[in-house]
Short mmCIF file of C-alpha atoms and ligand atoms in Angstrom, two decimals:
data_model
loop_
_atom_site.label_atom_id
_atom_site.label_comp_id
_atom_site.label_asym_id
_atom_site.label_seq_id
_atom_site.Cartn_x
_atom_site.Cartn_y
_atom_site.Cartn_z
CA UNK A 1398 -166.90 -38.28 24.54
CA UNK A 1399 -166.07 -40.01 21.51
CA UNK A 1400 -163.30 -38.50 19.91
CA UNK A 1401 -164.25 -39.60 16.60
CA UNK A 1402 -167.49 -37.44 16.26
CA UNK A 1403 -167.05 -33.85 15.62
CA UNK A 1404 -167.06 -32.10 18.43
CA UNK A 1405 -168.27 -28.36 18.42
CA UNK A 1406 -166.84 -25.59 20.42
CA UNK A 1407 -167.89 -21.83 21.11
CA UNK A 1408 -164.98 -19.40 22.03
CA UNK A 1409 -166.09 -15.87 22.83
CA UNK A 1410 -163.72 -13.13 22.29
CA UNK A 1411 -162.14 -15.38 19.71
CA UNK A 1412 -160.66 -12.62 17.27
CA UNK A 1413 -157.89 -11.98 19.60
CA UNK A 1414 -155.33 -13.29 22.16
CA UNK A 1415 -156.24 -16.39 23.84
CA UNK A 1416 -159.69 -17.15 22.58
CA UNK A 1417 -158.08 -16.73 19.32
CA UNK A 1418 -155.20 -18.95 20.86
CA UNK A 1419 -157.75 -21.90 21.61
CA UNK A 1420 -159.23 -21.74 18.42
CA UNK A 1421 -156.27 -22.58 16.59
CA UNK A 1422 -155.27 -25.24 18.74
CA UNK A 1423 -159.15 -26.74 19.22
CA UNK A 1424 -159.09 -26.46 15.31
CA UNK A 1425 -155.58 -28.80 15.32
CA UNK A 1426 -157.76 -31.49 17.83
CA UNK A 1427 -160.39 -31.77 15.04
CA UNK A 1428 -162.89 -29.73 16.12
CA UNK A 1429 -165.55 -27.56 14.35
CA UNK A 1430 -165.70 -23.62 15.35
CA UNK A 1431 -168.09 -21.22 16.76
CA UNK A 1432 -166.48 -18.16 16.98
CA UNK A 1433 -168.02 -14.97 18.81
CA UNK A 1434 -166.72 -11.68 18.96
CA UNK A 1435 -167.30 -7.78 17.99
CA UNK A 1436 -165.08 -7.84 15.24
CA UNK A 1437 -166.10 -9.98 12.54
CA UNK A 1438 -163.95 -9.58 9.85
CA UNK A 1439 -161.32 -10.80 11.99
CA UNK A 1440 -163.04 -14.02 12.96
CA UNK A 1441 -163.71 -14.58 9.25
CA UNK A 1442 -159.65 -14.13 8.62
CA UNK A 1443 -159.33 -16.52 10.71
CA UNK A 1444 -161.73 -19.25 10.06
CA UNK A 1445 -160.15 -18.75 6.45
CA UNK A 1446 -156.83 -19.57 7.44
CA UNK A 1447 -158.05 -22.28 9.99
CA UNK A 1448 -159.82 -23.91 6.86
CA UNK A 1449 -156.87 -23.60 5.16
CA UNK A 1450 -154.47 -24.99 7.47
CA UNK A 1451 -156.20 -27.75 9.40
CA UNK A 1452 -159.61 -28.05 6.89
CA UNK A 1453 -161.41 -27.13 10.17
CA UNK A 1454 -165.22 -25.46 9.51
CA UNK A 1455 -166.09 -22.48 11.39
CA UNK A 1456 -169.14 -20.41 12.18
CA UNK A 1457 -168.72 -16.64 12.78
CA UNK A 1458 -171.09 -14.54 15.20
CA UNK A 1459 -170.62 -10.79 15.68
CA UNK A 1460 -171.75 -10.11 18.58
CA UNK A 1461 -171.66 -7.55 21.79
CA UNK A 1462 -171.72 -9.40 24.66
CA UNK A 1463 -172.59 -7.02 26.79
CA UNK A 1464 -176.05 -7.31 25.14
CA UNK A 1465 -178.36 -9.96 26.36
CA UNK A 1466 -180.88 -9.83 23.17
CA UNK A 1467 -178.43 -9.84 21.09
CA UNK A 1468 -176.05 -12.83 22.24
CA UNK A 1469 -179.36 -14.16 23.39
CA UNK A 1470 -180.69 -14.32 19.58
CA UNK A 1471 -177.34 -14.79 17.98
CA UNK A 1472 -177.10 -17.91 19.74
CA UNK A 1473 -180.62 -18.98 18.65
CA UNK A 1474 -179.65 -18.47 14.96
CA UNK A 1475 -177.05 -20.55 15.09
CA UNK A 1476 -177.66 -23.41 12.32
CA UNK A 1477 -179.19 -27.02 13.18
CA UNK A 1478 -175.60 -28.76 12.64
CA UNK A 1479 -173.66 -26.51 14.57
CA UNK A 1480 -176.27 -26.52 18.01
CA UNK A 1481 -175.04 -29.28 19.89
CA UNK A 1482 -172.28 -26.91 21.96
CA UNK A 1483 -169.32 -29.59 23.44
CA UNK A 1484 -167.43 -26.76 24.86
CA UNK A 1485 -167.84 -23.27 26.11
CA UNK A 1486 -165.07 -21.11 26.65
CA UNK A 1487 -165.96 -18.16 28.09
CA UNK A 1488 -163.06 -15.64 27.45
CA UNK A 1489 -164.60 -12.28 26.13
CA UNK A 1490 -162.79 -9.60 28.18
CA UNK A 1491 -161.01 -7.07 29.44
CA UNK A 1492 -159.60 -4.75 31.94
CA UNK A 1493 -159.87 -1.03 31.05
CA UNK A 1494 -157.79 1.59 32.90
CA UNK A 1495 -154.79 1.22 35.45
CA UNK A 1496 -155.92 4.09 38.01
CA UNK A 1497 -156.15 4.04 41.78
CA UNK A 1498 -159.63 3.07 42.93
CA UNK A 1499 -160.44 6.74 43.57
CA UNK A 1500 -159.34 8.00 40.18
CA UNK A 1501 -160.65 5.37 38.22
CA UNK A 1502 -162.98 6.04 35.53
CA UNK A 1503 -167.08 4.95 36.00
CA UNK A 1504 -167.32 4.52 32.19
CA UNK A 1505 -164.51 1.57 32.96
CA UNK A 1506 -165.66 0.01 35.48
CA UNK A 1507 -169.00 -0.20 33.87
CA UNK A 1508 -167.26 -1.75 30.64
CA UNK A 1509 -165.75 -4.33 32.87
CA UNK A 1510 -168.42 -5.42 34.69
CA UNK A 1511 -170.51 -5.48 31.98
CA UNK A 1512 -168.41 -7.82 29.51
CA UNK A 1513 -166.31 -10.01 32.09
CA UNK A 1514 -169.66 -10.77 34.06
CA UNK A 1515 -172.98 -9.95 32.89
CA UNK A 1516 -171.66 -11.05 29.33
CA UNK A 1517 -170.41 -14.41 30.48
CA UNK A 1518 -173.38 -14.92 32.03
CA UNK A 1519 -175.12 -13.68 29.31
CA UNK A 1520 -173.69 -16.22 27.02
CA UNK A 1521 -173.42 -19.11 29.81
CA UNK A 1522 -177.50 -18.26 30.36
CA UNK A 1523 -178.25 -18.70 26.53
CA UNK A 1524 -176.03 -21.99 25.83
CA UNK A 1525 -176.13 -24.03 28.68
CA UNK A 1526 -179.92 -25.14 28.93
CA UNK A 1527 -178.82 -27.04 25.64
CA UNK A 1528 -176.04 -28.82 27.25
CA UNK A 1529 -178.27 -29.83 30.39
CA UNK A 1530 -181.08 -31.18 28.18
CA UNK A 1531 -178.20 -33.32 26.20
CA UNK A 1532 -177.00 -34.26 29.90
CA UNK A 1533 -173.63 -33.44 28.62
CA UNK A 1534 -170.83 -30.13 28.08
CA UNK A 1535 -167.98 -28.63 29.46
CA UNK A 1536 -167.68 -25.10 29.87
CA UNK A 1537 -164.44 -23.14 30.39
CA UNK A 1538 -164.27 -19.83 32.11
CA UNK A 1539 -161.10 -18.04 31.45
CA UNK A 1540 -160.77 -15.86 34.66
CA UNK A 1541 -157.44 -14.62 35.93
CA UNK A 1542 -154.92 -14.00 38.24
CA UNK A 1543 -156.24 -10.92 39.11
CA UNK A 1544 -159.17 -13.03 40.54
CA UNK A 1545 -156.84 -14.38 42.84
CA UNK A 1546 -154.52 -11.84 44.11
CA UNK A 1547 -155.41 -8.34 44.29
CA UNK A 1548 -152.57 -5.86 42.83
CA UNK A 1549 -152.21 -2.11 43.42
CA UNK A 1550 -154.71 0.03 40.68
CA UNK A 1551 -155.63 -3.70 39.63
CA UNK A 1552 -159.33 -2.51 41.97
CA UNK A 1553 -162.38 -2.88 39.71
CA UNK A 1554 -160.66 -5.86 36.76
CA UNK A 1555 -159.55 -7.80 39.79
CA UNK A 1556 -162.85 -8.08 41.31
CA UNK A 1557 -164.72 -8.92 38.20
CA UNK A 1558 -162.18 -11.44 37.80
CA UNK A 1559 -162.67 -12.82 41.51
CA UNK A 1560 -166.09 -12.61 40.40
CA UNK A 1561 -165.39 -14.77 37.79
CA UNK A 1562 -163.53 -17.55 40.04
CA UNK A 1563 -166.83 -17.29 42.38
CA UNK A 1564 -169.33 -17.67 39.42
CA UNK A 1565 -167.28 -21.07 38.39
CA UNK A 1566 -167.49 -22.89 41.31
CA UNK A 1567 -171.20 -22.17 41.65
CA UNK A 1568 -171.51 -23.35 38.15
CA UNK A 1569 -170.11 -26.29 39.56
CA UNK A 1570 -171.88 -26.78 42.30
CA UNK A 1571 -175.23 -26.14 40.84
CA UNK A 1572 -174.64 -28.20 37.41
CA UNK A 1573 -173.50 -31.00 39.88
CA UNK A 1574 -175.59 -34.10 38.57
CA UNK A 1575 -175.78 -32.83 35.03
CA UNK A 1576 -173.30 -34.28 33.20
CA UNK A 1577 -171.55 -31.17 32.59
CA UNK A 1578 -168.18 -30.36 33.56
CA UNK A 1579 -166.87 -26.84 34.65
CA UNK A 1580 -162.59 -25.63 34.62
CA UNK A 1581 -161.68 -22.04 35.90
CA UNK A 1582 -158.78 -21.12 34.46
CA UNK A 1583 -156.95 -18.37 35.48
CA UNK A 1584 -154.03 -17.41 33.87
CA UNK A 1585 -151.00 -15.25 34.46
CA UNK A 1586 -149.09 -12.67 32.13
CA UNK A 1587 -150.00 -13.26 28.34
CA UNK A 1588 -149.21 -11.36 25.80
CA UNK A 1589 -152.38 -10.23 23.78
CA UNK A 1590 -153.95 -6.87 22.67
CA UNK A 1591 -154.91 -7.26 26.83
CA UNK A 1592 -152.52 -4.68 27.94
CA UNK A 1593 -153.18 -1.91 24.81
CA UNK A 1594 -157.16 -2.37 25.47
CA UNK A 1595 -156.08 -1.50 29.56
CA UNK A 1596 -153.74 1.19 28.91
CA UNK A 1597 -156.38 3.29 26.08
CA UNK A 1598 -154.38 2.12 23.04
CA UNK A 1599 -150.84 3.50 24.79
CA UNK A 1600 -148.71 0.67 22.56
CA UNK A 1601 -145.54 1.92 24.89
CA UNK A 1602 -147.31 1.14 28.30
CA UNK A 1603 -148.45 -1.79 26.58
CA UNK A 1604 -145.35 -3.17 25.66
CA UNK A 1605 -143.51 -2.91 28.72
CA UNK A 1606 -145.78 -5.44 29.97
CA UNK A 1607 -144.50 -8.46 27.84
CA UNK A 1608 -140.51 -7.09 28.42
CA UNK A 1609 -137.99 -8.95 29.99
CA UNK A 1610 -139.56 -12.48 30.03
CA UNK A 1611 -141.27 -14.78 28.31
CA UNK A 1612 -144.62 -14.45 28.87
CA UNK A 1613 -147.49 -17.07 28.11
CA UNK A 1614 -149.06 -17.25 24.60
CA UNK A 1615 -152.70 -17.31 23.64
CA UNK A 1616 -151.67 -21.03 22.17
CA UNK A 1617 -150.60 -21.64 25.46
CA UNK A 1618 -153.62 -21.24 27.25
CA UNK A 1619 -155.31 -23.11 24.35
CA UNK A 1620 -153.72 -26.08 25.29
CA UNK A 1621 -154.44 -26.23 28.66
CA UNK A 1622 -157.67 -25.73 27.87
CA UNK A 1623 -157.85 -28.89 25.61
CA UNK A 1624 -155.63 -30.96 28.01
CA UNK A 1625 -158.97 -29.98 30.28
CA UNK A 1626 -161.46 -31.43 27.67
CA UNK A 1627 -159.42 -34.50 26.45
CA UNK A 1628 -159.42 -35.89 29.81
CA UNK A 1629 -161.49 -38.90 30.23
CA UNK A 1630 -165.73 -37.69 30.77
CA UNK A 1631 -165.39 -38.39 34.63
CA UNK A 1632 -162.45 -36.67 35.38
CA UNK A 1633 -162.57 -32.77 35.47
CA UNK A 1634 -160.52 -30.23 36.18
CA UNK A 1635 -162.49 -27.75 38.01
CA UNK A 1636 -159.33 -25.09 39.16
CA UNK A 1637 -156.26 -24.36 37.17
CA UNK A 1638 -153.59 -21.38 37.91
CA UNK A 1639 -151.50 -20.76 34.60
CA UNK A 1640 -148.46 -18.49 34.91
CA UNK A 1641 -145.12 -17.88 32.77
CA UNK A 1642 -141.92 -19.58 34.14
CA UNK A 1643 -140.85 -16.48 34.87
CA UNK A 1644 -144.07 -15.32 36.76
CA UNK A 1645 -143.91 -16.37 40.71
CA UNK A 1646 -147.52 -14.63 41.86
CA UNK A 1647 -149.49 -11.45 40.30
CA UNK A 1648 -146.70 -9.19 40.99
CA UNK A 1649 -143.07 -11.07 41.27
CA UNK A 1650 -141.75 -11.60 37.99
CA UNK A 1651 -138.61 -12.26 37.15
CA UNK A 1652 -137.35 -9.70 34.50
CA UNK A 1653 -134.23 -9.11 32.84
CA UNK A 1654 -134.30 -5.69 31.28
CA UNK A 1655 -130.71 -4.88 30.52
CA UNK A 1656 -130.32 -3.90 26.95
P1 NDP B 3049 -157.42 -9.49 23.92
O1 NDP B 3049 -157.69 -8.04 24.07
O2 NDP B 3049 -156.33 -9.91 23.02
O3 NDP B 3049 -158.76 -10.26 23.53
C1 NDP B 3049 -159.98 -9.96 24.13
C2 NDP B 3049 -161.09 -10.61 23.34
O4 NDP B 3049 -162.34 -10.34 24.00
C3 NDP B 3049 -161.18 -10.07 21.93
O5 NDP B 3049 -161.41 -11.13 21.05
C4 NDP B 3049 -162.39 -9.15 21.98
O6 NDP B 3049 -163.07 -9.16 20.73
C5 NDP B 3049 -163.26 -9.86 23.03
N1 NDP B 3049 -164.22 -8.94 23.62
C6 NDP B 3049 -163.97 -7.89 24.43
N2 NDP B 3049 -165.11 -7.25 24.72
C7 NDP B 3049 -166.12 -7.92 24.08
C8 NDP B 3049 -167.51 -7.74 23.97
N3 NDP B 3049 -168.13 -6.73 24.58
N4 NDP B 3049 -168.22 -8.61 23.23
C9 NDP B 3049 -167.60 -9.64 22.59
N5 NDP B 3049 -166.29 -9.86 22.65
C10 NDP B 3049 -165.55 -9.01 23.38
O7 NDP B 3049 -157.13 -10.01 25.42
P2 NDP B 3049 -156.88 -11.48 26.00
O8 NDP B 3049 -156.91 -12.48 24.95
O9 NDP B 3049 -155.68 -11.38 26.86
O10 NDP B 3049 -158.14 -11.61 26.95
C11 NDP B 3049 -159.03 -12.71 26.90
C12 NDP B 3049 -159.49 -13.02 28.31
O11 NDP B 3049 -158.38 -13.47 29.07
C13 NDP B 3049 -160.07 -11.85 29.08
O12 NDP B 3049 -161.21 -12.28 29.79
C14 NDP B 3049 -158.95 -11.46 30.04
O13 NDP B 3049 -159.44 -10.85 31.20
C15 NDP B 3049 -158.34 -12.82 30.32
N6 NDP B 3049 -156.98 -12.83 30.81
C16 NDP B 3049 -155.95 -12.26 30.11
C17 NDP B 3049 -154.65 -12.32 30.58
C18 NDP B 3049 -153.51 -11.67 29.89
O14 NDP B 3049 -152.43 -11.51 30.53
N7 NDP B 3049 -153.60 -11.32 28.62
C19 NDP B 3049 -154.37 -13.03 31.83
C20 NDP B 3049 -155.50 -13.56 32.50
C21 NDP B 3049 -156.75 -13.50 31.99
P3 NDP B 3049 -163.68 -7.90 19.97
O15 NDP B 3049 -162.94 -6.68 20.43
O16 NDP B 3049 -163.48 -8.21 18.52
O17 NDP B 3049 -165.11 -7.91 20.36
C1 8X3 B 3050 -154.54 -10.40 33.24
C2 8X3 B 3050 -153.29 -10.62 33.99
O1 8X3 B 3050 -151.87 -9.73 35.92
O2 8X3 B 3050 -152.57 -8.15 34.22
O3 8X3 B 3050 -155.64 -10.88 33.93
O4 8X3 B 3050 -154.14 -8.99 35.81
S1 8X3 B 3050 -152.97 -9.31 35.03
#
């Protein structure tokens, strides 16, 4: 794409993490914001400091999207200018609960399956006809590790996350022809509110997680994502595994924890 023209890109979950992560570094590449999440007076913070910083304009939805009228109508309302969707990232998400399979919680898994795949397909189902009648988008799903390698009392996360590996590739397959270009990213350890939103708001549990190494950034997923989009219109990269230095699969990590 031309460079020069402003380019517009949608991040759900983008008032946290790493979808907050790429919007701060899309917003230092120029381009113009749609940001998407529950909590909107965080997504206005941070279009405010974004304008402020790097003059970048943003547009700020509030919006569940594990509900397919709403994200469906949201979407609709968004203005004239702002319509023409370059980029999709797909990111909204979360794992909830670190139990065995047969103590885990059905109000869990249904939160998980519900936002990290019906809502990406929710929002991939309302933006994309737009990008296939302009013969031209990329979209980014951010999946994971998990999707990868399964990890004890990982159970129900990984497999939505596996899921969401599965649901990029047939992206790409059946978008082949259209112009559009599909990455699955998955990445490893990163330290976000990720951990506090698994463990029930348990900051200790949370913490641990990060200890001990230096784990990715949201910034630092952010920029692999935009290496992904500044590549030249026929080159795409459809598969991408993203892990700390420190991070050798989903379970051997090299920590240091003497005090
Ligand atoms: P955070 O908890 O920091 O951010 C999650 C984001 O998702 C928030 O912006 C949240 O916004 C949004 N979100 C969650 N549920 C919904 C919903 N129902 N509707 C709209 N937005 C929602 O975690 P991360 O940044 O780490 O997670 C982002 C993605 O990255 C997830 O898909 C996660 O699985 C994946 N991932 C994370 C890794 C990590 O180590 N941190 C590693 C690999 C993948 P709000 O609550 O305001 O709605
Ligand atoms: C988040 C990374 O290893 O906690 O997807 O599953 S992990």
């Amino acid at each position: 794409m031309d460079k020069k023209r402003p380019f517009n890109v949608l991040i759900t979950g983008a008032s946290s993490g790493i979808g907050r992560g790429c919007a701060m570094v899309f917003a230092m590449a120029g381009a113009n914001l749609i940001l998407l999440a529950r909590r909107k007076d965080r997504l206005e913070e941070l279009a405010e400091n974004l304008k402020r910083e790097f003059n970048t304009e943003s547009y700020c939805i509030e919006c569940d999207v594990r509900n397919f009228d709403e994200v469906s109508q949201k979407i609709n309302e968004i203005p004239e200018n702002w319509k023409n969707i370059d980029v999709l990232i797909n990111n909204a998400g979360l794992a909830r609960g670190f139990e065995t399979i047969q103590e885990g919680l059905l109000s869990d898994w249904e939160e998980m399956i519900d936002t990290n795949i019906k809502g990406l397909l929710y929002v991939f189902k309302a933006v994309v006809p737009g990008m296939i009648e302009r013969k031209t988008g990329h979209i980014i799903n951010i999946a994971s590790i998990a999707g990868r390698e399964v990890y004890p009392k990982g159970n129900v996360y990984c497999a939505t996350k596996s899921a969401v590996r599965s649901l990029s590739k047939s992206f790409a397959i059946d978008l082949n022809g259209t112009g559009i270009r599909v990455t699955n990213i998955d990445p490893g350890l990163v330290e976000t509110e990720f951990a506090k939103v698994r463990f029930h708001g348990d900051e200790e549990k949370a913490d641990n997680v990060y200890k001990g190494y230096q784990p990715l950034l949201g910034e630092d997923i952010g920029l692999v994502a935009l290496l992904c989009f500044q590549l030249p219109p026929h080159v795409n990269i459809q598969d991408i595994l993203v892990t700390p230095t420190a991070q050798a699969s989903a379970t051997i990590i090299a920590k240091d924890l003497e005090e």
